Structure formats: structure tokens, C-alpha cells
Amino acid sequence: MLTALLIFLPMIFSLLVLGLKPTLAKFLAFFGSLAVLLISLIIVFKFDKTQGNQFTVDWTWIASLGINFSVGIDGISMLLVLLTTVLMPGIILSTMNDDSKPSSYYSLMLLMQSALIGVFVARDGFLFYLFWEVALIPVYFLCLVWGGENRGRITLKFFIYTLTGSLFMLVALIYLYFHTPSHTFAIDALYDAGRSLDATQQAFVFVGLFLAFAIKMPVFPFHTWQPDTYTVAPVQGTMLLSGIMLKMGIYGVIRWLIPVVPLAVKEWGMVAIVLSVIGVVYGSCIAIVQKDFKRLIAYSSIAHVGLISAGLLTLSVVGMQGAMIQMLSHGVIVFGLFYIVEIVSARVKTRELSQMGGIRNVAPLLTTTFAVIMLGSVALPLTSGFVGEFLLINSLVQYKLWMGAVAGLTIILGAVYMLKTFQKSMSGETNAVTSTLSDLNYHERLVLYPVVVLVILIGVYPAPLLDISEVAVRNLLSLYPDLSASLK
């Protein structure tokens, strides 16, 4: 029941906050997010790292179609549920200085949290698709109603991209459904159905699933919706998109692509890895030349996600564990970076780096916080970013030496654009724009200081998190003992 409570509690609070005054809605939404966080921590405390799927709920829903409300948590989904429940209170808390948002703003965020958790715990193909689609609706309206300039055109592009990918996934799931003996969407039955297909049929399913997941991450060349959407979205929408929602695509590859069509992964996995590595270099190079602070962080996200995707598809324990820890690290870091962008741009009324400078002279706390989070982004040892990137690059080196070398450029290029950004915004002398900038207030410190702690804590001692996912990762890869070897 705890798993079902994780899904339905934010949905209940989403309804409760509707119609309330903004301040009351904000506090009730924050209280609701804390309650969901508490439940997730109880699950972590009770979670048995040596076991597979736990805290299961299996209710018959539409028996005639073989659809069940089937959910559960293993080590892989546990980390992503934890990421979602840890970030959501911070996302809501980041609005504490803003009373302009109505209750519907907080209602949409809580509804999205419910759908995101549903995606990560679903054990039924139709239920997974349902939560996948529901997660799109709140963020679409957050961007459309409260977004910036040209939000109508940009959010329409985002909606079309993601909806198109979802339709491909639905076709693939229905195709698998009709190949199950009893016509069911149960995850194990879909696994068996996928593995029973020949190479050509698996390739068809691979294309349908991979397109949906690649667009959501996004992987090059399916990324074109991302920079504009991240830039135009309100900061909380950007946090949800970058910190949590893109992890849906990575999770989909782990849970619904690799186990279902191993022959197709063997045949086309190399292509997917090459596209991911191209995205690493492309995203980094474009980030270097950006002048807009927020847009720079958006392109850096493409590079980081490309590395996660590439390492994951090596189908090694090292690569998959690296993907798990890097998803957590990236979610925490990008949340902090986008919030810092919002703080700075709200004070100086611009996101143009060329108009900034000297912020360290007037806002030392902001500068120090940005420095720590930025160093985590460039994978400095003893920060959270280093652990994941080391494991991912290690897996790529073992897979193909040249590919690991190319993917490793993300560390060098990342250092170039992030240190350049720090220099332009924080160093130097203050000017007319930055001279009156105030330092972090109480609420901003309350949001950012936990991010700094997590960046350092995960970097210094990642073992507890890696232990949570290790058994689930090994169980997944043990289903296909010859697959990872055949890819090398």
C-alpha cells in the first residue's frame, strides 16, 4: 500500500490546493510534498537491498483487456522515486518569494509528481503508458500559461514531439500485448512476448520504444525541442523537466527496452550509443558559445544525458550503475543550477552573461554555492558528478576505447563552459547591473544549501545509493548473460 500511497497522496493534495489563496495553496502543497517524501524515506528504511521487486500492489482494473493496477519498487525504481520526492519540496519551496502564482500552479506540480512516481513504479505496460502521458499534461500547461516569450509556439513543438514519441511507444506495447498468450499488459508477460519475437519483429518494437525514450531524454538528433522549452518554461517547470522528467526516458530504456528486445539491442545498440556520444560533444560545444545563462545550462543537460545513455547501453554493471548514480547527481545539480539562474536573472533583469560580472563582490554566499554546484557539474573528484561520470566513461572505455575517449571530452568541454560562465558572471568588477544585487535570502539558502550538501555527500560516500540499485541491475543483466559480451 505504501507504493500506491506514493502515487495517490500528491494527487489528493493536487485537488485540495485548488481554489485556495496562493499563499495557503503554496504551504499546503509544500506540506503535501513533505508527506510524500516521508513515505519514500520509510520505504527506503524498509527496503531490502538483497531482494528484487517489493512493496507491490496488484489490483485488477480492466480484466477484459488484461490491464491491472500493478506497481512495485525495486532498486532501480527506488532511486528515481527518491529523486522525485527529494526534489519536489525544494521545487515548491523555490516559489516562496513569489505570490503571483495561483493555486492551479501548485496543483499542476503535484499532479506531475504523482504521474512521475507512477512511471517509475508501474509494472503494467498500459499503466506505464498512462502515467507517461499524464506527466506530459501538467508540464505542458505550466509552460504554456506561465512561460516566457513565444511560449505558445515552443510548447506546441514540445507537445507534438513528445506525443508523437508516445504514440510510437503505444503501438509497440500493443504489438507486444497481442503476442502474449493471455493478452495481458503485465510486465513479465511483455518481457516473455518480446523475447519470443524474431530479430525483425524485435527491431520494430525497438524503434517504437526507443523513439519515445530518446525524445524524452532527449538524445541527439531528437533534442531540438529541449533548449527552447527549458528556456521559456517557468523555473519550476524547467526544474521538473530537467531534474526529473527526462529521467523517464532513461528509466524507460532500462525497464522497458533492454529487457524486452535483447536481439534488437544487440543489432541496434551500437547506433544508439553513437548518437548518444554525438550528443555529448554536440551539447558541450553548443553550450560553450551560448550567451544566455539559462540556455547554456539547457545545452549542458543534453551533454550529460548523452553520456548517461551511452554508458547505459554498454549493458555492463559498471555502465548501468553509473547511469543510476548520475541520474541522481544530474537531477540535484541541474535543479540547483537553474535555481541560481533564476535568482540572478530576477535580480539583474537579464540572463545575458555579457551584462553580468563581479557578483562575488556583493553576493559571496551565492557565489560560493554556485561554485560548489558548478564543480559538481564538471565532475570534480569528491563531488556527485565525478562518481557517475567516472563509472560511465569507464564502461565506454571497456566497450570501445575510442568511444570512451570521445565521451570523456564531456569533462574537458564541461569545464570550459562552466568555468567560463563562472568567470563572466561572478568574477571581475561589479557594474551598474550587478552592483546592487543582494545575496541569498533565508528561503533561497533553505533551497540551495541541501543541494550543496547532497553534491558533496554523494561524491564522498555514494556506496549506500549504489547498494540500493546493485541487485536490481545485476538481476536485469543476468537475464541476458551473452548480450553484453556480444556487443563488444
Coordinates of N, CA and C in Angstrom, one line a residue, residues 15-221:
L15 N -5.7 18.2 -5.7 CA -7.1 18.6 -5.6 C -7.4 19.5 -4.5
L16 N -6.7 19.3 -3.3 CA -7.0 20.1 -2.1 C -6.6 21.5 -2.3
V17 N -5.5 21.8 -3.0 CA -5.0 23.1 -3.1 C -5.8 24.0 -4.1
L18 N -6.5 23.3 -5.0 CA -7.3 24.1 -6.0 C -8.3 25.0 -5.3
G19 N -8.3 26.3 -5.8 CA -9.3 27.3 -5.3 C -8.8 28.0 -4.0
L20 N -7.7 27.6 -3.4 CA -7.2 28.3 -2.2 C -6.4 29.5 -2.6
K21 N -6.2 30.4 -1.7 CA -5.4 31.6 -1.9 C -4.0 31.2 -2.2
P22 N -3.2 31.9 -3.0 CA -1.9 31.5 -3.4 C -1.0 31.1 -2.2
T23 N -1.0 31.9 -1.1 CA -0.1 31.6 0.0 C -0.5 30.3 0.7
L24 N -1.8 30.1 0.9 CA -2.2 28.9 1.5 C -2.0 27.7 0.6
A25 N -2.2 27.9 -0.7 CA -2.0 26.8 -1.6 C -0.5 26.3 -1.6
K26 N 0.3 27.3 -1.6 CA 1.8 27.1 -1.6 C 2.2 26.2 -0.3
F27 N 1.7 26.6 0.8 CA 2.1 25.9 2.0 C 1.5 24.5 2.1
L28 N 0.3 24.4 1.6 CA -0.4 23.1 1.6 C 0.4 22.2 0.7
A29 N 0.7 22.7 -0.5 CA 1.5 21.9 -1.5 C 2.8 21.5 -0.9
F30 N 3.5 22.4 -0.2 CA 4.8 22.1 0.4 C 4.6 21.0 1.4
F31 N 3.6 21.1 2.3 CA 3.3 20.1 3.3 C 3.0 18.8 2.6
G32 N 2.3 18.7 1.6 CA 2.0 17.5 0.8 C 3.2 16.9 0.3
S33 N 4.1 17.7 -0.3 CA 5.4 17.1 -0.8 C 6.2 16.6 0.3
L34 N 6.2 17.2 1.5 CA 7.0 16.6 2.6 C 6.4 15.3 3.1
A35 N 5.1 15.2 3.0 CA 4.4 14.0 3.4 C 4.8 12.8 2.5
V36 N 4.9 13.1 1.2 CA 5.3 12.1 0.2 C 6.7 11.7 0.4
L37 N 7.6 12.7 0.7 CA 9.0 12.5 1.0 C 9.1 11.6 2.2
L38 N 8.4 11.8 3.2 CA 8.4 11.0 4.4 C 8.1 9.5 4.1
I39 N 7.0 9.3 3.3 CA 6.7 7.9 2.9 C 7.8 7.3 2.1
S40 N 8.4 8.0 1.2 CA 9.5 7.4 0.4 C 10.7 7.1 1.3
L41 N 11.0 7.9 2.4 CA 12.0 7.6 3.3 C 11.7 6.3 4.2
I42 N 10.4 6.1 4.5 CA 10.0 4.9 5.2 C 10.2 3.7 4.3
I43 N 9.9 3.8 3.0 CA 10.2 2.7 2.1 C 11.7 2.4 2.0
V44 N 12.5 3.5 1.9 CA 13.9 3.3 1.9 C 14.4 2.5 3.1
F45 N 13.9 2.9 4.3 CA 14.3 2.3 5.5 C 13.9 0.8 5.6
K46 N 12.7 0.5 5.0 CA 12.2 -0.9 5.0 C 12.7 -1.7 3.8
F47 N 13.4 -1.0 2.8 CA 13.7 -1.7 1.6 C 14.8 -2.7 1.8
D48 N 14.6 -3.9 1.3 CA 15.6 -5.0 1.4 C 16.5 -5.0 0.2
K49 N 17.8 -4.6 0.3 CA 18.7 -4.4 -0.8 C 19.0 -5.7 -1.5
T50 N 18.7 -6.9 -0.8 CA 19.1 -8.2 -1.4 C 17.9 -8.8 -2.2
Q51 N 16.8 -8.1 -2.2 CA 15.6 -8.6 -2.9 C 15.3 -7.8 -4.1
G52 N 14.4 -8.3 -5.0 CA 14.0 -7.6 -6.2 C 12.8 -6.8 -5.9
N53 N 11.7 -7.0 -6.7 CA 10.5 -6.1 -6.6 C 9.9 -6.2 -5.2
Q54 N 9.6 -5.1 -4.6 CA 9.0 -5.1 -3.3 C 7.9 -4.1 -3.2
F55 N 7.1 -4.1 -2.1 CA 6.0 -3.1 -1.9 C 5.0 -3.1 -3.0
T56 N 4.7 -4.3 -3.5 CA 3.9 -4.5 -4.6 C 2.4 -4.3 -4.3
V57 N 1.7 -3.8 -5.3 CA 0.2 -3.7 -5.3 C -0.2 -4.2 -6.7
D58 N -1.2 -5.1 -6.6 CA -1.7 -5.7 -7.9 C -3.2 -5.8 -7.9
W59 N -3.9 -4.8 -8.4 CA -5.3 -4.8 -8.4 C -5.8 -5.0 -9.8
T60 N -6.8 -5.8 -9.9 CA -7.5 -5.9 -11.3 C -8.2 -4.6 -11.6
W61 N -7.9 -4.2 -12.8 CA -8.5 -2.9 -13.3 C -9.5 -3.1 -14.4
I62 N -9.0 -3.5 -15.6 CA -9.9 -3.8 -16.7 C -9.6 -5.2 -17.1
A63 N -10.3 -6.1 -16.5 CA -10.0 -7.6 -16.6 C -10.1 -8.0 -18.1
S64 N -11.1 -7.5 -18.8 CA -11.3 -8.0 -20.1 C -10.2 -7.6 -21.1
L65 N -9.4 -6.6 -20.8 CA -8.2 -6.2 -21.6 C -6.9 -6.6 -21.0
G66 N -6.9 -7.3 -19.9 CA -5.7 -7.7 -19.2 C -4.9 -6.6 -18.6
I67 N -5.6 -5.6 -18.2 CA -5.0 -4.4 -17.6 C -5.2 -4.4 -16.1
N68 N -4.1 -4.3 -15.4 CA -4.1 -4.2 -13.9 C -3.4 -3.0 -13.4
F69 N -3.9 -2.6 -12.2 CA -3.1 -1.5 -11.5 C -2.0 -2.3 -10.7
S70 N -0.9 -2.5 -11.4 CA 0.2 -3.3 -10.8 C 1.4 -2.4 -10.6
V71 N 1.9 -2.2 -9.4 CA 3.0 -1.3 -9.1 C 3.9 -2.0 -8.1
G72 N 5.2 -1.6 -8.1 CA 6.2 -2.2 -7.2 C 7.5 -1.4 -7.3
I73 N 8.3 -1.7 -6.3 CA 9.6 -0.9 -6.3 C 10.7 -1.9 -6.1
D74 N 11.7 -1.8 -7.0 CA 13.0 -2.5 -6.9 C 14.1 -1.4 -6.7
G75 N 15.3 -1.8 -6.8 CA 16.4 -0.9 -6.5 C 16.5 0.2 -7.6
I76 N 16.2 -0.1 -8.8 CA 16.3 0.9 -9.9 C 15.2 1.9 -9.7
S77 N 13.9 1.5 -9.5 CA 12.9 2.5 -9.3 C 13.0 3.2 -8.0
M78 N 13.6 2.6 -7.0 CA 13.7 3.2 -5.7 C 14.5 4.5 -5.7
L79 N 15.6 4.5 -6.5 CA 16.4 5.7 -6.6 C 15.7 6.8 -7.3
L80 N 14.9 6.5 -8.3 CA 14.2 7.5 -9.0 C 13.0 8.0 -8.3
V81 N 12.4 7.2 -7.5 CA 11.3 7.7 -6.6 C 11.9 8.6 -5.6
L82 N 13.0 8.2 -5.0 CA 13.7 9.1 -4.1 C 14.1 10.4 -4.7
L83 N 14.6 10.4 -5.9 CA 15.0 11.7 -6.6 C 13.7 12.6 -6.7
T84 N 12.6 12.0 -7.1 CA 11.4 12.7 -7.3 C 10.9 13.3 -6.0
T85 N 10.9 12.5 -4.9 CA 10.3 13.0 -3.7 C 11.3 14.0 -2.9
V86 N 12.6 13.9 -3.2 CA 13.5 14.8 -2.6 C 13.5 16.2 -3.3
L87 N 13.4 16.2 -4.6 CA 13.4 17.4 -5.3 C 12.1 18.2 -5.2
M88 N 11.0 17.5 -5.1 CA 9.7 18.3 -5.2 C 9.5 19.3 -4.0
P89 N 9.9 19.0 -2.8 CA 9.8 20.0 -1.8 C 10.6 21.3 -2.1
G90 N 11.8 21.0 -2.6 CA 12.7 22.1 -3.0 C 12.1 22.9 -4.1
I91 N 11.5 22.3 -5.1 CA 10.9 23.0 -6.2 C 9.8 23.9 -5.7
I92 N 8.9 23.4 -4.8 CA 7.8 24.2 -4.3 C 8.4 25.3 -3.4
L93 N 9.4 25.0 -2.6 CA 10.0 26.0 -1.7 C 10.6 27.1 -2.5
S94 N 11.1 26.8 -3.7 CA 11.7 27.9 -4.5 C 10.7 29.0 -5.0
T95 N 9.4 28.7 -4.7 CA 8.4 29.7 -5.1 C 8.0 30.6 -3.9
M96 N 8.6 30.4 -2.7 CA 8.2 31.1 -1.5 C 8.2 32.6 -1.6
N97 N 9.1 33.1 -2.4 CA 9.2 34.6 -2.6 C 8.3 35.1 -3.7
D98 N 7.5 34.2 -4.3 CA 6.6 34.6 -5.4 C 5.2 34.3 -5.1
D99 N 4.4 35.4 -4.9 CA 3.0 35.2 -4.6 C 2.1 35.4 -5.8
S100 N 2.7 35.5 -7.0 CA 1.9 35.7 -8.2 C 1.3 34.5 -8.8
K101 N 1.7 33.3 -8.3 CA 1.2 32.1 -8.9 C 0.0 31.6 -8.2
P102 N -1.1 31.3 -9.0 CA -2.3 30.9 -8.4 C -2.3 29.4 -7.9
S103 N -3.3 29.0 -7.2 CA -3.3 27.6 -6.7 C -3.2 26.6 -7.8
S104 N -3.7 26.8 -9.0 CA -3.6 25.8 -10.0 C -2.1 25.5 -10.4
Y105 N -1.2 26.5 -10.2 CA 0.2 26.3 -10.4 C 0.7 25.1 -9.6
Y106 N 0.4 25.2 -8.3 CA 0.9 24.1 -7.4 C 0.1 22.8 -7.6
S107 N -1.1 22.9 -8.0 CA -1.9 21.7 -8.3 C -1.3 20.9 -9.4
L108 N -0.9 21.7 -10.5 CA -0.2 21.0 -11.6 C 1.1 20.4 -11.2
M109 N 1.9 21.0 -10.4 CA 3.1 20.4 -10.0 C 2.9 19.1 -9.2
L110 N 1.9 19.1 -8.3 CA 1.7 17.9 -7.5 C 1.1 16.8 -8.4
L111 N 0.3 17.2 -9.4 CA -0.2 16.2 -10.3 C 0.9 15.5 -11.1
M112 N 1.9 16.4 -11.5 CA 3.0 15.8 -12.2 C 3.8 14.9 -11.4
Q113 N 4.0 15.2 -10.1 CA 4.7 14.4 -9.2 C 4.1 13.0 -9.1
S114 N 2.8 13.0 -9.0 CA 2.0 11.7 -9.0 C 2.3 10.9 -10.2
A115 N 2.2 11.5 -11.4 CA 2.5 10.8 -12.6 C 3.9 10.3 -12.8
L116 N 4.8 11.1 -12.3 CA 6.3 10.7 -12.4 C 6.5 9.5 -11.6
I117 N 6.0 9.5 -10.3 CA 6.2 8.3 -9.5 C 5.5 7.1 -10.1
G118 N 4.3 7.3 -10.7 CA 3.6 6.2 -11.4 C 4.5 5.6 -12.5
V119 N 5.1 6.4 -13.2 CA 6.0 5.9 -14.3 C 7.1 5.0 -13.7
F120 N 7.7 5.5 -12.6 CA 8.8 4.7 -12.1 C 8.5 3.4 -11.3
V121 N 7.2 3.3 -11.0 CA 6.8 2.1 -10.2 C 5.8 1.2 -11.0
A122 N 5.4 1.6 -12.2 CA 4.4 0.8 -12.9 C 5.0 -0.6 -13.3
R123 N 4.2 -1.6 -13.1 CA 4.6 -3.0 -13.6 C 3.5 -3.5 -14.6
D124 N 2.8 -2.6 -15.2 CA 1.9 -3.0 -16.2 C 2.1 -2.0 -17.4
G125 N 2.2 -2.6 -18.6 CA 2.5 -1.8 -19.8 C 1.6 -0.6 -20.1
F126 N 0.3 -0.9 -19.9 CA -0.7 0.1 -20.2 C -0.7 1.2 -19.1
L127 N -0.5 0.7 -17.8 CA -0.4 1.7 -16.7 C 0.8 2.6 -16.9
F128 N 2.0 2.0 -17.3 CA 3.2 2.8 -17.6 C 2.9 3.9 -18.7
Y129 N 2.2 3.4 -19.7 CA 1.9 4.4 -20.8 C 0.9 5.5 -20.3
L130 N 0.0 5.1 -19.5 CA -1.0 6.1 -18.9 C -0.3 7.2 -18.1
F131 N 0.6 6.7 -17.2 CA 1.3 7.7 -16.4 C 2.3 8.5 -17.2
W132 N 2.9 7.9 -18.2 CA 3.8 8.6 -19.1 C 3.0 9.8 -19.8
E133 N 1.8 9.5 -20.2 CA 1.1 10.6 -20.9 C 0.6 11.6 -19.9
V134 N 0.1 11.2 -18.7 CA -0.4 12.1 -17.7 C 0.7 13.1 -17.3
A135 N 1.9 12.6 -17.2 CA 3.0 13.5 -16.8 C 3.2 14.7 -17.8
L136 N 2.8 14.5 -19.1 CA 3.0 15.5 -20.1 C 2.0 16.7 -19.9
I137 N 0.8 16.4 -19.4 CA -0.2 17.4 -19.4 C 0.1 18.5 -18.4
P138 N 0.5 18.3 -17.1 CA 0.8 19.4 -16.2 C 1.9 20.3 -16.7
V139 N 3.0 19.7 -17.2 CA 4.2 20.5 -17.6 C 3.8 21.3 -18.8
Y140 N 3.0 20.7 -19.7 CA 2.6 21.5 -20.9 C 1.8 22.8 -20.4
F141 N 0.9 22.7 -19.5 CA 0.2 23.9 -19.1 C 1.0 24.8 -18.2
L142 N 2.0 24.3 -17.5 CA 2.9 25.1 -16.7 C 3.7 26.0 -17.7
C143 N 4.2 25.4 -18.8 CA 4.9 26.2 -19.7 C 4.1 27.1 -20.6
L144 N 2.9 26.6 -20.9 CA 2.0 27.4 -21.8 C 1.4 28.6 -21.1
V145 N 1.0 28.5 -19.9 CA 0.4 29.6 -19.2 C 1.4 30.5 -18.5
W146 N 2.4 30.0 -17.9 CA 3.4 30.8 -17.1 C 4.8 30.9 -17.8
G147 N 4.9 30.4 -19.0 CA 6.2 30.5 -19.7 C 6.5 31.9 -20.2
G148 N 7.6 32.0 -20.9 CA 8.1 33.3 -21.3 C 7.7 33.6 -22.8
E149 N 8.5 34.3 -23.4 CA 8.2 34.8 -24.8 C 8.1 33.6 -25.8
N150 N 7.2 33.7 -26.7 CA 7.0 32.7 -27.7 C 6.6 31.3 -27.1
R151 N 6.0 31.3 -25.9 CA 5.7 30.1 -25.2 C 4.7 29.2 -26.0
G152 N 3.7 29.9 -26.7 CA 2.7 29.1 -27.5 C 3.4 28.2 -28.5
R153 N 4.2 28.8 -29.3 CA 4.9 28.0 -30.4 C 5.8 27.0 -29.8
I154 N 6.6 27.3 -28.8 CA 7.6 26.4 -28.3 C 6.9 25.3 -27.5
T155 N 5.9 25.5 -26.7 CA 5.2 24.4 -26.0 C 4.4 23.5 -27.0
L156 N 3.9 24.1 -28.1 CA 3.3 23.2 -29.1 C 4.3 22.3 -29.7
K157 N 5.5 22.8 -30.0 CA 6.5 21.9 -30.5 C 6.9 20.8 -29.5
F158 N 7.0 21.2 -28.3 CA 7.3 20.2 -27.2 C 6.2 19.2 -27.1
F159 N 5.0 19.6 -27.2 CA 3.8 18.7 -27.1 C 3.8 17.7 -28.2
I160 N 4.0 18.2 -29.4 CA 3.9 17.4 -30.6 C 5.1 16.4 -30.6
Y161 N 6.3 16.8 -30.3 CA 7.4 15.9 -30.2 C 7.1 14.7 -29.2
T162 N 6.8 15.1 -28.0 CA 6.6 14.0 -27.0 C 5.4 13.2 -27.3
L163 N 4.3 13.8 -27.8 CA 3.1 13.0 -28.1 C 3.4 12.0 -29.2
T164 N 4.1 12.4 -30.2 CA 4.5 11.6 -31.3 C 5.3 10.4 -30.8
G165 N 6.3 10.6 -30.0 CA 7.0 9.6 -29.4 C 6.2 8.6 -28.6
S166 N 5.2 9.1 -27.9 CA 4.4 8.3 -27.1 C 3.5 7.4 -27.9
L167 N 3.1 7.9 -29.1 CA 2.2 7.1 -30.0 C 3.1 5.9 -30.5
F168 N 4.3 6.1 -30.8 CA 5.2 5.0 -31.3 C 5.3 4.0 -30.2
M169 N 5.5 4.5 -28.9 CA 5.6 3.5 -27.8 C 4.3 2.7 -27.6
L170 N 3.1 3.4 -27.8 CA 1.8 2.7 -27.6 C 1.7 1.6 -28.7
V171 N 2.1 1.9 -29.9 CA 2.0 0.9 -30.9 C 2.8 -0.3 -30.6
A172 N 4.1 0.0 -30.1 CA 5.0 -1.1 -29.7 C 4.4 -2.0 -28.6
L173 N 3.8 -1.3 -27.6 CA 3.2 -2.0 -26.5 C 2.0 -2.9 -26.9
I174 N 1.2 -2.3 -27.8 CA 0.0 -3.1 -28.2 C 0.5 -4.3 -29.1
Y175 N 1.5 -4.1 -29.9 CA 2.1 -5.2 -30.6 C 2.6 -6.3 -29.7
L176 N 3.2 -6.0 -28.6 CA 3.7 -7.0 -27.6 C 2.5 -7.6 -27.0
Y177 N 1.5 -6.8 -26.7 CA 0.3 -7.3 -26.0 C -0.4 -8.4 -26.8
F178 N -0.4 -8.3 -28.1 CA -1.1 -9.3 -28.9 C -0.2 -10.5 -29.1
H179 N 1.1 -10.5 -28.6 CA 1.9 -11.6 -28.7 C 2.1 -12.3 -27.3
T180 N 1.3 -11.8 -26.3 CA 1.2 -12.5 -25.1 C 0.2 -13.6 -25.2
P181 N 0.4 -14.8 -24.6 CA -0.6 -15.9 -24.7 C -2.0 -15.5 -24.2
S182 N -2.0 -14.8 -23.1 CA -3.3 -14.5 -22.5 C -3.8 -13.0 -22.7
H183 N -3.1 -12.3 -23.6 CA -3.4 -10.9 -23.9 C -3.5 -10.1 -22.6
T184 N -2.3 -9.8 -22.1 CA -2.2 -9.0 -20.9 C -1.0 -8.0 -21.1
F185 N -1.1 -6.9 -20.3 CA 0.0 -5.9 -20.3 C 0.9 -6.1 -19.1
A186 N 0.8 -7.2 -18.4 CA 1.7 -7.5 -17.2 C 3.2 -7.5 -17.7
I187 N 4.0 -6.9 -16.9 CA 5.4 -6.6 -17.4 C 6.1 -7.9 -17.7
D188 N 6.0 -8.9 -16.9 CA 6.7 -10.2 -17.2 C 6.2 -10.9 -18.4
A189 N 4.9 -10.8 -18.7 CA 4.3 -11.3 -19.9 C 4.8 -10.6 -21.1
L190 N 5.0 -9.2 -21.0 CA 5.5 -8.4 -22.1 C 7.0 -8.8 -22.4
Y191 N 7.7 -9.0 -21.3 CA 9.1 -9.4 -21.4 C 9.2 -10.7 -22.2
D192 N 8.4 -11.7 -21.8 CA 8.4 -13.0 -22.5 C 8.0 -12.9 -24.0
A193 N 7.0 -12.0 -24.2 CA 6.5 -11.8 -25.6 C 7.6 -11.2 -26.4
G194 N 8.3 -10.2 -25.9 CA 9.3 -9.5 -26.7 C 10.4 -10.5 -27.0
R195 N 10.8 -11.3 -26.0 CA 12.0 -12.2 -26.3 C 11.6 -13.3 -27.2
S196 N 10.3 -13.6 -27.4 CA 9.8 -14.7 -28.3 C 9.8 -14.2 -29.7
L197 N 9.9 -12.9 -30.0 CA 9.9 -12.4 -31.4 C 11.2 -12.7 -32.1
D198 N 11.1 -12.7 -33.4 CA 12.4 -12.8 -34.2 C 13.0 -11.5 -34.3
A199 N 14.2 -11.5 -34.9 CA 15.0 -10.2 -34.9 C 14.3 -9.1 -35.6
T200 N 13.6 -9.4 -36.7 CA 12.9 -8.3 -37.5 C 11.7 -7.7 -36.6
Q201 N 11.0 -8.6 -36.0 CA 9.9 -8.1 -35.1 C 10.4 -7.3 -33.9
Q202 N 11.5 -7.8 -33.3 CA 12.1 -7.1 -32.2 C 12.6 -5.7 -32.7
A203 N 13.1 -5.6 -33.9 CA 13.6 -4.3 -34.4 C 12.4 -3.3 -34.5
F204 N 11.3 -3.8 -34.9 CA 10.1 -3.0 -35.0 C 9.7 -2.4 -33.6
V205 N 9.7 -3.3 -32.6 CA 9.4 -2.9 -31.2 C 10.5 -1.9 -30.7
F206 N 11.7 -2.2 -31.0 CA 12.9 -1.4 -30.6 C 12.7 0.0 -31.1
V207 N 12.3 0.2 -32.4 CA 12.2 1.5 -32.9 C 11.1 2.3 -32.2
G208 N 9.9 1.6 -32.0 CA 8.8 2.3 -31.3 C 9.1 2.7 -29.9
L209 N 9.8 1.9 -29.1 CA 10.1 2.2 -27.8 C 11.3 3.2 -27.7
F210 N 12.3 3.0 -28.5 CA 13.5 3.9 -28.4 C 13.1 5.3 -28.9
L211 N 12.3 5.5 -29.9 CA 11.9 6.8 -30.3 C 11.2 7.6 -29.1
A212 N 10.3 7.0 -28.4 CA 9.7 7.6 -27.3 C 10.7 8.0 -26.2
F213 N 11.6 7.1 -25.9 CA 12.5 7.3 -24.8 C 13.6 8.3 -25.2
A214 N 14.1 8.3 -26.5 CA 15.1 9.2 -27.0 C 14.6 10.6 -27.0
I215 N 13.3 10.8 -27.4 CA 12.7 12.1 -27.4 C 12.6 12.7 -26.0
K216 N 12.2 11.9 -25.1 CA 12.0 12.4 -23.7 C 13.4 12.7 -23.1
M217 N 14.5 12.0 -23.4 CA 15.7 12.3 -22.6 C 16.3 13.7 -22.8
P218 N 16.5 14.3 -23.9 CA 16.5 13.8 -25.3 C 17.9 13.5 -25.8
V219 N 17.9 12.5 -26.7 CA 19.1 12.1 -27.4 C 19.2 12.7 -28.7
F220 N 20.4 13.1 -29.1 CA 20.7 13.7 -30.5 C 20.2 12.6 -31.5
P221 N 19.5 13.0 -32.6 CA 19.0 14.3 -33.0 C 17.6 14.6 -32.6

